[in-house]
Coordinates of C-alpha atoms in Angstrom, one line a residue:
M1 CA 26.0 -52.4 22.7
A2 CA 27.7 -51.5 19.3
S3 CA 24.8 -52.2 17.6
R4 CA 22.1 -50.9 19.6
A5 CA 24.6 -47.2 19.2
G6 CA 25.0 -48.2 15.5
F7 CA 20.9 -48.4 14.7
I8 CA 20.4 -45.8 17.3
A9 CA 23.0 -43.4 14.9
R10 CA 21.5 -44.7 12.1
G11 CA 18.0 -44.2 12.9
A12 CA 18.4 -40.3 14.2
W13 CA 20.8 -39.5 10.6
R14 CA 17.2 -41.1 8.1
L15 CA 15.3 -38.8 10.8
R16 CA 17.5 -35.7 9.5
E17 CA 16.9 -37.1 6.7
A18 CA 13.9 -37.0 6.5
A19 CA 13.3 -33.8 8.3
G20 CA 15.5 -32.0 5.7
W21 CA 13.5 -33.5 2.9
R22 CA 10.0 -32.1 4.2
A23 CA 11.8 -29.3 4.6
D24 CA 12.7 -28.7 1.3
R25 CA 9.1 -29.7 0.4
W26 CA 7.9 -26.7 2.2
T27 CA 11.1 -24.1 0.4
V28 CA 9.7 -25.9 -3.1
G29 CA 6.1 -24.6 -2.0
A30 CA 7.6 -20.8 -1.5
L31 CA 9.3 -21.3 -4.6
A32 CA 6.1 -22.4 -5.8
V33 CA 4.3 -18.6 -5.3
A34 CA 7.5 -16.4 -5.5
A35 CA 7.5 -17.9 -9.0
L36 CA 3.5 -16.7 -9.2
A37 CA 4.2 -13.9 -7.9
A38 CA 7.1 -12.7 -10.1
L39 CA 5.2 -14.3 -13.2
P40 CA 3.7 -9.9 -14.1
I41 CA 7.1 -9.7 -13.9
M42 CA 9.0 -11.4 -15.8
A43 CA 7.0 -11.1 -18.9
I44 CA 7.5 -7.6 -18.5
L45 CA 11.2 -8.3 -18.2
F46 CA 11.3 -10.4 -21.7
A47 CA 8.6 -8.5 -23.2
A48 CA 11.0 -5.5 -22.7
L49 CA 14.0 -7.5 -23.8
D50 CA 12.0 -8.6 -27.3
S51 CA 11.6 -5.6 -28.1
G52 CA 13.7 -4.0 -31.4
G53 CA 15.3 -0.6 -30.9
D54 CA 13.1 0.8 -33.4
A55 CA 9.6 0.0 -30.3
V56 CA 11.6 2.2 -27.5
G57 CA 13.1 4.7 -30.5
H58 CA 9.3 5.6 -31.5
L59 CA 8.1 5.6 -27.6
A60 CA 11.1 8.0 -26.7
A61 CA 9.9 10.4 -29.8
T62 CA 6.9 10.4 -28.7
V63 CA 5.1 9.7 -24.7
L64 CA 7.8 8.7 -22.8
P65 CA 9.5 11.8 -21.9
R66 CA 6.2 13.2 -20.8
Y67 CA 5.8 10.4 -19.1
V68 CA 8.6 10.1 -17.8
A69 CA 8.7 14.2 -16.7
N70 CA 5.0 14.3 -15.7
T71 CA 5.1 11.0 -13.0
A72 CA 9.2 11.5 -11.2
A73 CA 7.9 15.3 -10.6
L74 CA 4.3 14.4 -9.7
M75 CA 6.3 11.8 -7.1
G76 CA 9.4 14.7 -6.1
L77 CA 6.3 17.4 -5.1
A78 CA 4.1 14.8 -3.8
G79 CA 7.6 13.5 -1.8
L80 CA 8.6 16.8 -0.9
T81 CA 5.4 17.6 0.4
A82 CA 4.6 14.6 2.4
A83 CA 8.4 14.9 4.1
V84 CA 7.9 17.7 5.4
I85 CA 4.7 18.2 7.1
G86 CA 5.3 14.0 7.6
T87 CA 8.9 15.1 9.6
G88 CA 7.6 18.8 11.3
C89 CA 4.7 16.7 12.9
A90 CA 6.4 14.5 14.3
W91 CA 9.5 16.5 16.1
L92 CA 6.3 18.7 17.2
V93 CA 4.9 15.8 19.0
S94 CA 7.6 14.2 20.2
A95 CA 10.0 16.8 21.5
A96 CA 7.2 19.9 22.6
Q97 CA 4.3 20.3 25.1
F98 CA 0.9 21.7 23.8
P99 CA -2.5 21.5 24.1
G100 CA -3.8 18.7 22.1
R101 CA -0.9 17.0 21.7
R102 CA -2.2 13.7 22.7
L103 CA -5.0 13.9 20.0
F104 CA -2.7 14.9 17.2
S105 CA -0.4 12.0 17.9
W106 CA -3.0 9.6 16.3
A107 CA -5.6 11.6 14.7
L108 CA -2.1 13.1 12.1
V109 CA -2.7 9.5 10.7
L110 CA -6.8 9.7 9.9
P111 CA -5.2 10.6 6.5
L112 CA -4.6 7.4 5.7
A113 CA -7.7 6.0 5.6
L114 CA -8.8 7.7 2.4
P115 CA -8.1 6.8 -0.4
A116 CA -5.9 8.8 -2.2
Y117 CA -8.1 8.6 -5.9
I118 CA -11.3 9.9 -3.2
A119 CA -9.9 12.8 -2.2
A120 CA -9.2 14.0 -5.3
Y121 CA -12.6 13.9 -6.8
L122 CA -13.6 15.7 -3.9
Y123 CA -11.1 18.7 -4.3
A124 CA -12.1 18.9 -7.1
D125 CA -15.6 19.4 -6.1
L126 CA -14.2 22.1 -3.4
L127 CA -12.7 24.4 -5.7
D128 CA -13.6 24.6 -9.1
F129 CA -15.7 27.1 -10.4
S130 CA -19.0 26.1 -9.4
G131 CA -17.3 24.3 -6.2
P132 CA -18.8 26.3 -3.1
V133 CA -16.0 27.5 -2.4
Q134 CA -14.9 30.4 -5.5
A135 CA -18.9 30.6 -5.5
G136 CA -18.5 31.4 -1.6
L137 CA -15.3 34.2 -2.8
R138 CA -17.5 35.8 -6.0
A139 CA -20.4 36.0 -3.1
I140 CA -17.9 38.2 -0.4
T141 CA -16.6 40.0 -2.9
G142 CA -18.5 40.8 -6.0
W143 CA -16.3 39.5 -8.2
E144 CA -17.4 38.4 -11.6
A145 CA -15.7 35.4 -13.6
G146 CA -12.7 36.9 -15.5
D147 CA -11.9 39.6 -12.0
Y148 CA -9.8 37.5 -9.9
A149 CA -7.1 34.4 -10.5
F150 CA -7.6 31.3 -9.1
P151 CA -5.1 28.0 -9.0
S152 CA -6.2 25.1 -10.7
I153 CA -7.0 22.0 -9.2
R154 CA -7.2 19.4 -11.9
S155 CA -2.5 20.7 -12.7
L156 CA -0.2 18.4 -11.7
G157 CA 0.2 20.8 -8.4
G158 CA -3.0 20.2 -7.4
G159 CA -2.5 16.6 -7.8
A160 CA 1.0 16.8 -6.2
F161 CA -1.2 18.6 -3.1
V162 CA -3.8 15.7 -3.2
L163 CA -0.9 13.0 -2.7
G164 CA 0.9 14.0 0.0
L165 CA -1.7 15.6 2.4
V166 CA -3.4 11.6 2.4
L167 CA 0.2 10.1 2.3
Y168 CA 2.2 12.4 4.4
P169 CA 1.1 9.8 7.6
Y170 CA 3.6 6.9 6.5
V171 CA 6.0 9.9 6.6
Y172 CA 5.3 10.6 10.0
L173 CA 5.4 7.1 11.7
L174 CA 8.3 6.6 10.3
A175 CA 10.0 9.4 11.5
R176 CA 8.7 9.7 14.7
A177 CA 9.6 6.3 15.6
G178 CA 13.0 7.4 14.6
F179 CA 12.8 10.5 17.1
A180 CA 11.4 8.0 20.1
A181 CA 14.7 5.9 19.4
Q182 CA 17.0 8.6 20.2
G183 CA 18.2 9.3 23.3
R184 CA 18.2 12.6 25.9
T185 CA 21.3 13.1 26.0
R186 CA 23.2 13.6 22.7
F187 CA 20.3 16.5 21.9
L188 CA 20.5 18.5 25.4
A189 CA 24.2 18.3 25.1
A190 CA 23.5 20.3 21.6
R191 CA 21.5 22.7 23.8
S192 CA 24.1 22.7 26.2
L193 CA 26.8 23.5 24.1
G194 CA 25.0 26.5 22.3
A195 CA 22.9 25.4 19.9
G196 CA 19.8 26.8 19.9
P197 CA 16.3 24.7 19.6
W198 CA 16.8 24.9 15.1
R199 CA 20.6 23.7 15.1
A200 CA 19.8 21.5 17.8
F201 CA 17.3 20.0 15.6
R202 CA 19.4 20.3 12.3
T203 CA 22.6 18.9 13.2
V204 CA 21.3 16.2 16.0
A205 CA 17.9 14.8 15.9
L206 CA 17.1 15.1 11.9
P207 CA 20.7 12.5 10.5
G208 CA 19.1 10.3 14.0
A209 CA 15.6 10.1 12.3
R210 CA 17.2 10.3 8.4
A211 CA 16.6 6.1 8.2
G212 CA 12.9 6.1 9.3
I213 CA 12.2 9.9 7.1
A214 CA 13.9 8.0 4.6
G215 CA 12.1 4.5 4.6
G216 CA 8.8 6.5 4.8
L217 CA 9.1 8.6 2.0
A218 CA 9.9 5.6 -0.4
L219 CA 6.8 4.3 1.0
V220 CA 4.8 7.6 -0.1
L221 CA 6.6 7.8 -3.5
M222 CA 5.8 4.2 -4.2
E223 CA 1.9 4.8 -3.3
V224 CA 2.1 7.9 -6.1
L225 CA 3.6 5.4 -8.3
A226 CA 1.2 3.2 -8.3
D227 CA -1.5 5.6 -8.2
F228 CA -4.4 5.8 -11.7
G229 CA -7.3 7.5 -9.6
V230 CA -5.4 11.1 -9.1
A231 CA -3.8 11.4 -11.9
D232 CA -6.3 9.8 -14.7
Y233 CA -9.1 12.5 -13.1
F234 CA -6.6 15.8 -13.0
A235 CA -5.7 14.7 -16.0
I236 CA -1.9 14.3 -16.0
P237 CA 0.0 12.1 -17.7
T238 CA 1.9 9.3 -16.2
F239 CA 3.1 5.6 -16.2
S240 CA -0.1 4.5 -15.1
T241 CA -2.8 6.1 -17.4
G242 CA -0.1 5.5 -19.6
I243 CA -0.9 2.1 -19.5
F244 CA -3.9 1.5 -18.9
R245 CA -4.9 4.0 -22.0
T246 CA -2.5 2.0 -24.2
W247 CA -3.8 -1.0 -23.6
L248 CA -7.2 -0.3 -23.0
A249 CA -8.5 2.5 -25.3
M250 CA -5.7 1.9 -28.0
G251 CA -5.5 -1.6 -27.9
D252 CA -1.6 -1.2 -28.4
K253 CA -1.0 -4.5 -25.7
A254 CA 2.4 -4.3 -27.2
G255 CA 3.3 -0.3 -26.3
A256 CA 2.1 -0.6 -22.6
L257 CA 4.1 -3.5 -22.1
K258 CA 7.1 -1.9 -23.1
L259 CA 5.3 1.6 -20.5
A260 CA 5.3 -1.3 -18.3
A261 CA 8.6 -2.4 -18.2
F262 CA 9.7 1.3 -18.1
M263 CA 8.2 2.3 -15.2
L264 CA 9.6 -0.9 -13.7
V265 CA 12.6 0.5 -13.2
F266 CA 11.4 3.2 -11.4
V267 CA 10.2 0.3 -8.8
I268 CA 13.3 -1.4 -8.9
A269 CA 14.8 1.9 -7.6
L270 CA 11.9 2.0 -5.3
V271 CA 12.8 -1.0 -3.5
V272 CA 16.1 -0.9 -3.5
L273 CA 15.5 2.6 -1.1
E274 CA 12.7 1.2 0.9
A275 CA 15.4 -2.1 1.6
R276 CA 18.4 -0.1 2.6
T277 CA 16.5 2.4 4.4
R278 CA 14.8 -0.9 6.6
R279 CA 18.5 -1.7 7.0
G280 CA 19.8 1.7 8.6
R281 CA 16.5 1.1 11.2
T282 CA 17.6 -2.4 12.0
S283 CA 20.8 -2.1 12.8
G284 CA 22.5 0.2 14.5
R285 CA 20.0 1.3 16.7
A286 CA 20.2 3.7 19.8
V287 CA 18.9 2.7 23.1
P288 CA 16.8 5.4 24.3
D289 CA 18.0 6.8 27.8
R290 CA 14.6 9.0 28.1
A291 CA 14.5 9.9 31.8
S292 CA 11.3 11.7 31.5
D293 CA 8.3 13.1 29.5
A294 CA 9.8 16.0 29.7
P295 CA 10.2 18.3 26.6
L296 CA 13.0 18.4 24.6
V297 CA 11.9 21.7 23.6
A298 CA 10.7 24.2 26.2
L299 CA 7.6 26.5 23.9
S300 CA 6.4 30.0 24.4
P301 CA 2.9 30.7 24.3
L302 CA 2.4 31.2 21.1
G303 CA 5.0 29.2 19.9
K304 CA 2.2 26.3 21.1
A305 CA -0.2 27.8 19.4
L306 CA 1.9 27.8 16.4
A307 CA 2.3 23.8 17.0
V308 CA -1.4 23.5 17.6
I309 CA -1.8 24.7 13.9
A310 CA 1.4 22.8 12.1
C311 CA -1.0 20.2 13.5
A312 CA -4.4 21.2 12.6
I313 CA -3.6 22.3 9.2
P314 CA -2.5 18.8 7.6
L315 CA -5.5 17.1 9.9
L316 CA -8.1 19.7 8.7
L317 CA -6.2 19.6 5.0
G318 CA -6.1 15.8 4.9
F319 CA -9.2 14.5 6.1
A320 CA -11.9 16.9 8.2
I321 CA -12.4 19.0 5.5
P322 CA -12.5 16.2 2.4
V323 CA -14.9 13.7 4.8
G324 CA -16.9 16.3 6.1
W325 CA -17.8 17.2 2.8
L326 CA -18.3 13.8 1.6
G327 CA -20.9 12.8 4.4
W328 CA -22.6 16.1 3.6
L329 CA -23.0 14.7 -0.2
A330 CA -23.6 11.4 0.8
A331 CA -26.7 12.9 3.6
S332 CA -28.2 14.6 0.5
E333 CA -31.5 13.0 -1.0
R334 CA -29.5 12.7 -4.4
A335 CA -26.9 10.2 -3.1
L336 CA -29.5 8.1 -1.1
A337 CA -31.6 7.9 -4.1
A338 CA -28.8 6.6 -6.2
T339 CA -28.2 3.8 -3.7
G340 CA -30.7 1.3 -5.0
S341 CA -28.2 -0.6 -6.8
L342 CA -25.2 0.0 -4.4
A343 CA -26.0 -4.0 -2.7
E344 CA -25.4 -5.0 -6.5
Y345 CA -22.1 -3.1 -6.1
A346 CA -20.8 -4.4 -2.3
Q347 CA -21.7 -7.6 -3.6
G348 CA -19.3 -7.9 -5.9
S349 CA -16.5 -5.8 -3.4
L350 CA -17.2 -8.8 -1.2
W351 CA -16.5 -12.0 -3.1
L352 CA -13.4 -10.4 -4.7
G353 CA -12.5 -9.2 -1.1
L354 CA -12.6 -12.6 0.3
G355 CA -11.2 -14.4 -2.9
A356 CA -8.2 -12.0 -2.2
A357 CA -8.2 -12.2 1.2
L358 CA -8.8 -16.5 1.3
V359 CA -6.1 -17.2 -1.2
C360 CA -4.1 -14.5 0.7
I361 CA -3.2 -15.6 3.8
L362 CA -3.1 -19.5 2.3
A363 CA 0.3 -18.1 0.4
A364 CA 1.1 -16.1 3.5
L365 CA 1.3 -19.8 5.8
L366 CA 3.0 -22.1 3.9
L367 CA 5.6 -18.9 3.8
A368 CA 5.7 -18.1 6.7
F369 CA 5.8 -21.7 7.7
A370 CA 8.6 -22.3 4.9
Q371 CA 10.7 -19.5 6.9
A372 CA 10.2 -21.4 10.3
R373 CA 11.1 -24.4 9.2
S374 CA 14.1 -23.4 7.0
S375 CA 16.6 -20.7 7.0
S376 CA 18.3 -21.3 4.1
H377 CA 19.2 -19.0 1.3
T378 CA 16.9 -20.5 -1.0
T379 CA 13.8 -19.8 1.0
R380 CA 14.5 -16.4 2.1
A381 CA 15.0 -15.1 -1.2
A382 CA 12.3 -17.0 -2.6
I383 CA 9.8 -15.0 0.3
R384 CA 11.4 -11.8 -0.6
V385 CA 10.8 -12.4 -4.8
A386 CA 7.0 -13.5 -3.2
T387 CA 6.3 -10.0 -1.2
L388 CA 7.7 -7.6 -3.7
G389 CA 4.1 -7.5 -4.7
Y390 CA 3.7 -4.2 -2.4
A391 CA 5.9 -2.2 -4.5
L392 CA 4.3 -3.6 -7.8
P393 CA 1.4 -0.7 -9.0
G394 CA -1.9 -2.0 -10.2
A395 CA -1.8 -1.2 -14.3
L396 CA 1.9 -2.6 -14.2
L397 CA 0.6 -5.9 -12.3
A398 CA -2.6 -6.0 -14.7
V399 CA -0.3 -5.9 -17.9
G400 CA 2.1 -8.7 -16.6
L401 CA -0.5 -10.6 -16.2
L402 CA -3.1 -10.5 -19.2
A403 CA -0.3 -10.9 -21.1
P404 CA 0.9 -14.9 -20.1
L405 CA -2.7 -15.5 -19.3
G406 CA -3.8 -14.6 -22.0
L407 CA -1.3 -17.1 -23.7
L408 CA -2.1 -19.7 -21.8
D409 CA -6.3 -18.8 -21.8
G410 CA -6.1 -19.0 -25.7
A411 CA -4.4 -22.8 -25.6
L412 CA -6.8 -23.8 -22.7
T413 CA -10.2 -22.7 -24.7
R414 CA -8.5 -24.4 -28.0
F415 CA -8.0 -27.3 -26.0
A416 CA -11.8 -27.4 -24.2
R417 CA -13.5 -26.5 -27.8
D418 CA -11.5 -28.9 -29.2
T419 CA -11.7 -32.7 -27.3
L420 CA -14.4 -31.7 -24.9
G421 CA -16.7 -29.8 -27.6
Y422 CA -16.8 -25.9 -24.7
S423 CA -18.3 -23.6 -26.4
G424 CA -18.1 -20.6 -23.9
G425 CA -15.3 -17.7 -23.9
L426 CA -12.8 -17.8 -22.3
I427 CA -11.7 -19.3 -19.6
L428 CA -9.5 -17.1 -17.3
T429 CA -9.4 -14.5 -18.4
G430 CA -13.1 -13.6 -19.1
T431 CA -13.4 -14.8 -15.1
S432 CA -12.7 -12.9 -11.3
A433 CA -9.6 -15.9 -11.3
V434 CA -7.4 -13.5 -12.8
L435 CA -8.3 -10.6 -11.1
V436 CA -8.5 -12.1 -8.0
Y437 CA -4.4 -13.4 -8.6
A438 CA -3.5 -10.2 -9.2
L439 CA -5.0 -8.2 -6.3
A440 CA -2.9 -11.9 -3.5
V441 CA 0.2 -10.6 -5.4
R442 CA 0.0 -7.0 -5.0
F443 CA -1.7 -7.7 -1.4
L444 CA 0.3 -10.6 -0.3
T445 CA 3.1 -9.2 1.7
V446 CA 0.5 -7.7 3.8
A447 CA -1.3 -11.3 5.1
Y448 CA 2.8 -12.4 5.2
N449 CA 3.3 -9.6 7.4
T450 CA 0.7 -10.0 9.8
L451 CA 1.4 -13.5 10.0
E452 CA 5.1 -13.5 10.5
S453 CA 4.6 -10.6 13.4
G454 CA 2.3 -13.9 14.8
M455 CA 4.7 -16.3 14.1
A456 CA 7.3 -15.2 16.0
A457 CA 5.4 -14.7 19.2
I458 CA 5.1 -19.3 19.0
P459 CA 7.8 -21.0 21.1
P460 CA 9.6 -23.0 19.5
S461 CA 8.9 -25.4 21.9
L462 CA 6.3 -26.6 21.0
D463 CA 7.3 -27.1 17.2
A464 CA 10.3 -29.6 18.7
A465 CA 7.7 -31.0 20.7
A466 CA 5.0 -32.3 18.5
R467 CA 8.0 -33.5 16.1
S468 CA 9.6 -36.1 18.8
L469 CA 5.9 -37.2 18.6
G470 CA 5.8 -37.7 15.6
A471 CA 3.7 -35.2 14.0
G472 CA 4.6 -34.1 10.5
P473 CA 4.9 -30.2 9.6
A474 CA 1.4 -30.6 8.0
R475 CA 0.0 -31.5 11.2
V476 CA 2.0 -29.5 13.3
L477 CA 0.9 -26.6 11.0
A478 CA -3.3 -27.6 11.6
R479 CA -2.9 -29.0 15.1
I480 CA -0.7 -26.0 16.8
Y481 CA 0.2 -23.0 14.3
A482 CA -3.0 -22.4 13.1
P483 CA -4.8 -22.0 16.2
L484 CA -2.5 -20.2 17.3
L485 CA -2.0 -17.8 14.9
S486 CA -6.3 -17.4 14.3
P487 CA -5.9 -13.9 15.4
S488 CA -3.0 -12.9 13.0
L489 CA -5.1 -14.6 10.1
A490 CA -8.0 -12.9 10.7
A491 CA -6.4 -9.7 11.6
A492 CA -4.2 -10.5 7.3
A493 CA -7.6 -11.9 5.9
A494 CA -9.7 -8.2 7.1
L495 CA -6.7 -6.3 5.6
V496 CA -6.2 -8.1 2.2
F497 CA -10.2 -7.7 2.2
I498 CA -10.0 -3.6 2.6
D499 CA -6.6 -3.6 0.7
T500 CA -9.0 -4.7 -2.1
L501 CA -11.8 -2.7 -1.6
R502 CA -9.9 -0.1 -2.1
E503 CA -7.2 -1.3 -5.4
L504 CA -8.6 0.4 -8.6
P505 CA -6.7 0.6 -11.3
A506 CA -5.4 -3.7 -11.7
T507 CA -9.3 -3.9 -11.1
L508 CA -10.5 -1.6 -13.6
I509 CA -8.0 -3.4 -16.5
L510 CA -8.8 -7.4 -15.1
R511 CA -12.3 -7.3 -13.9
P512 CA -14.9 -9.3 -16.4
F513 CA -18.0 -7.3 -17.9
N514 CA -20.0 -8.8 -15.5
L515 CA -18.2 -7.3 -12.2
E516 CA -18.6 -3.5 -10.6
T517 CA -16.9 -2.9 -7.2
L518 CA -17.2 0.3 -4.9
A519 CA -14.3 0.8 -5.8
T520 CA -15.1 0.6 -9.7
R521 CA -18.4 2.4 -9.9
T522 CA -16.9 5.1 -7.5
Y523 CA -14.5 5.9 -10.4
R524 CA -16.9 5.7 -13.3
L525 CA -19.6 8.4 -11.7
A526 CA -17.3 10.7 -10.9
S527 CA -15.5 10.7 -14.5
D528 CA -18.4 11.3 -15.2
E529 CA -19.1 14.4 -13.2
R530 CA -21.8 12.7 -10.7
L531 CA -19.5 12.9 -7.6
V532 CA -23.2 12.5 -5.0
E533 CA -24.4 9.7 -6.4
A534 CA -20.3 8.6 -5.6
S535 CA -20.4 9.7 -2.7
V536 CA -22.1 7.0 -1.0
P537 CA -19.9 4.3 -1.8
A538 CA -17.2 6.5 -0.9
L539 CA -18.0 6.6 2.1
I540 CA -18.1 3.0 2.5
L541 CA -15.2 2.9 1.2
L542 CA -13.6 5.5 3.8
V543 CA -15.0 3.6 7.0
A544 CA -13.4 0.1 5.5
G545 CA -9.6 2.2 5.6
L546 CA -11.1 3.5 9.0
L547 CA -10.2 0.1 10.0
P548 CA -6.9 -0.6 9.8
V549 CA -5.4 3.1 10.8
L550 CA -7.5 2.5 14.3
L551 CA -6.2 -0.5 14.5
L552 CA -2.4 1.4 14.0
T553 CA -2.9 4.0 16.1
R554 CA -4.6 1.5 18.8
E555 CA -1.2 -1.0 18.8
K556 CA 1.4 2.6 18.5
R557 CA -0.6 3.8 22.2
R558 CA -0.3 0.3 23.7
G559 CA 3.4 -0.3 22.7
R560 CA 4.1 2.9 24.7
A561 CA 1.9 1.9 27.3

C-alpha cells in the first residue's frame, strides 16, 4: 500500500510538473507575441536614447513647439466637444422622457461608422467658398466675395469640430453606462432636499459617472492623437503629419524617429489615464436600484422640444448631413464613371484585411489560451504589452517598425544575394508583409477583447475533463476551444478586417508601390480635390464601418432587455 501510494504521489507530481511546463510553453508564446508587438516602441525608445542633445535641441528650436501646441490644442478642443455632446446626450437619454428617445438612444452611436478623414473631406466640400452652403448664402442675400465673413473649416478649430462630432459616441456610450449604473435613490434624495435638476445632476449624477466619462474621453484623445487624415487635409501641423512629412517628404528617418519619441510621451500619458479610468469603472461599482422606468427628470413641453433638438443636432451634424452629401455625390454620373478600377483597390483592401485578420485571430487565440492556462504575473504582463497597439498611432507604428526591420531586411537581402544569387529588391519592406505586421500590432487588441469575452463563457470543467482523459493543451485548443469560440473568432476577424479597411497613415507609409486600397485611393483623390471620384470608395468604407456600430447597438439593446 505504501509503495502504491508513493507511486501515485510521484505520478501526480510528474503530472503537475508536465502541466506547469505546458503552461510555460503558452507563456513563452505570449511573451513572443508581446515582444513582436513591443518592437516599434523599443525601436523608438532606442532612437530617443541614442540621439544626441544637438538633434533634440534642433527639433525644440524649430518644429517641436508647433507640433506640441497644435496636437495639444486639437486634442483639447476635440475632447471638449466630444465630452460636452456625449455627456449631455447620455444624461438626457438616461434620465428624461421625450419624443424619439428610443431612436436617439442607439442612433447617437452612428457617427462612429464615419471615418474622421471622410467627414473632413465632406465638410470641406460643403463649407468651402464654392460649396453649396456659401453658394446658397450668396444666392439668398445677394452678397459677393468680401461682403461677409465665414469661418474657415480648414483650420485647427474646423479639425476639432469634425473630430469631436465623429468621436463623441465614445463618451456617450461610457457616460450612459455610468449613469445607468447609478441608483435612483441618491438623485431623488438630492431632489427631495431641495436641489434643482441641474444641481442634482452636477453634484450627484455627474460625479457617479466621472470614471466612464473620463474613459470615453481618453479613447477620444487617443483617436485624435492618432489622426492623420483630418490634420493633413486641413493643413494642421501635428505629430502625425510631422512624422509623415519628415519620413517621406524630407527623407529624414532619424528626425521622424525623434518626433515619434516625443509623440510616445502623449501615448503613455493617455494609456495611464485609460488604465486608471478602467479601474475606476470596475471597482466599487454601485448596484442599480431602479425599480421603475419613470424618468428622473420631468421635462416640460418646451424642455422636451429642447431635448429633441439637443440630441438631433449631433446626429445630424455627425452622421446624417455628411452621409447624405456623400450619397448625393456617389449617385452622380461622374462618380459612377470613376468606378472602373474600383475592383483593383477593393482587391488590395480585401487581401490586406484578410491577412491582418488571420494574424490577429491566431495571435489573440494564443494570448487568450495562455491567459486561461496560466494566471502568472508574467503572462498577464505579456498580454498587457501585446494589446497596447490600440493606443499607438499608425504613423508612430510605421516609423517604429521600419527602422529595425529595415536593418534586418538589408541583412537578409545581402545574405540572399551573396549565397543564393538573389537579384531582386528588399525582401520584407518591398512587400505587404511589414504592413500586415503593423496592422496586426495595431488591431490585436480588438481581436483579443472579442475572444476574451467568448473564452469567459466556456466552463473550465470542459478543459479539466479533456485533460483528465489525456488530451494535451494543443488538442484541447483545437477540439474544444476553437469550435466553441467560432462565433467570437468570426466576430474578431470581421472587426479587424473592417478596421484594416479604414486605416490610413500606416497604410500610406508602409504599403508597397503596387498596392492601393480603398482608404489610400479615397485619400489621394480627395487630396487632389476630386471628391466626386472619391465618393464611391468612401461610401464603401462607410457601409463597412456601419457593421460594428450596428452590432454594438444591438448588444446594448440586448443587454437592457
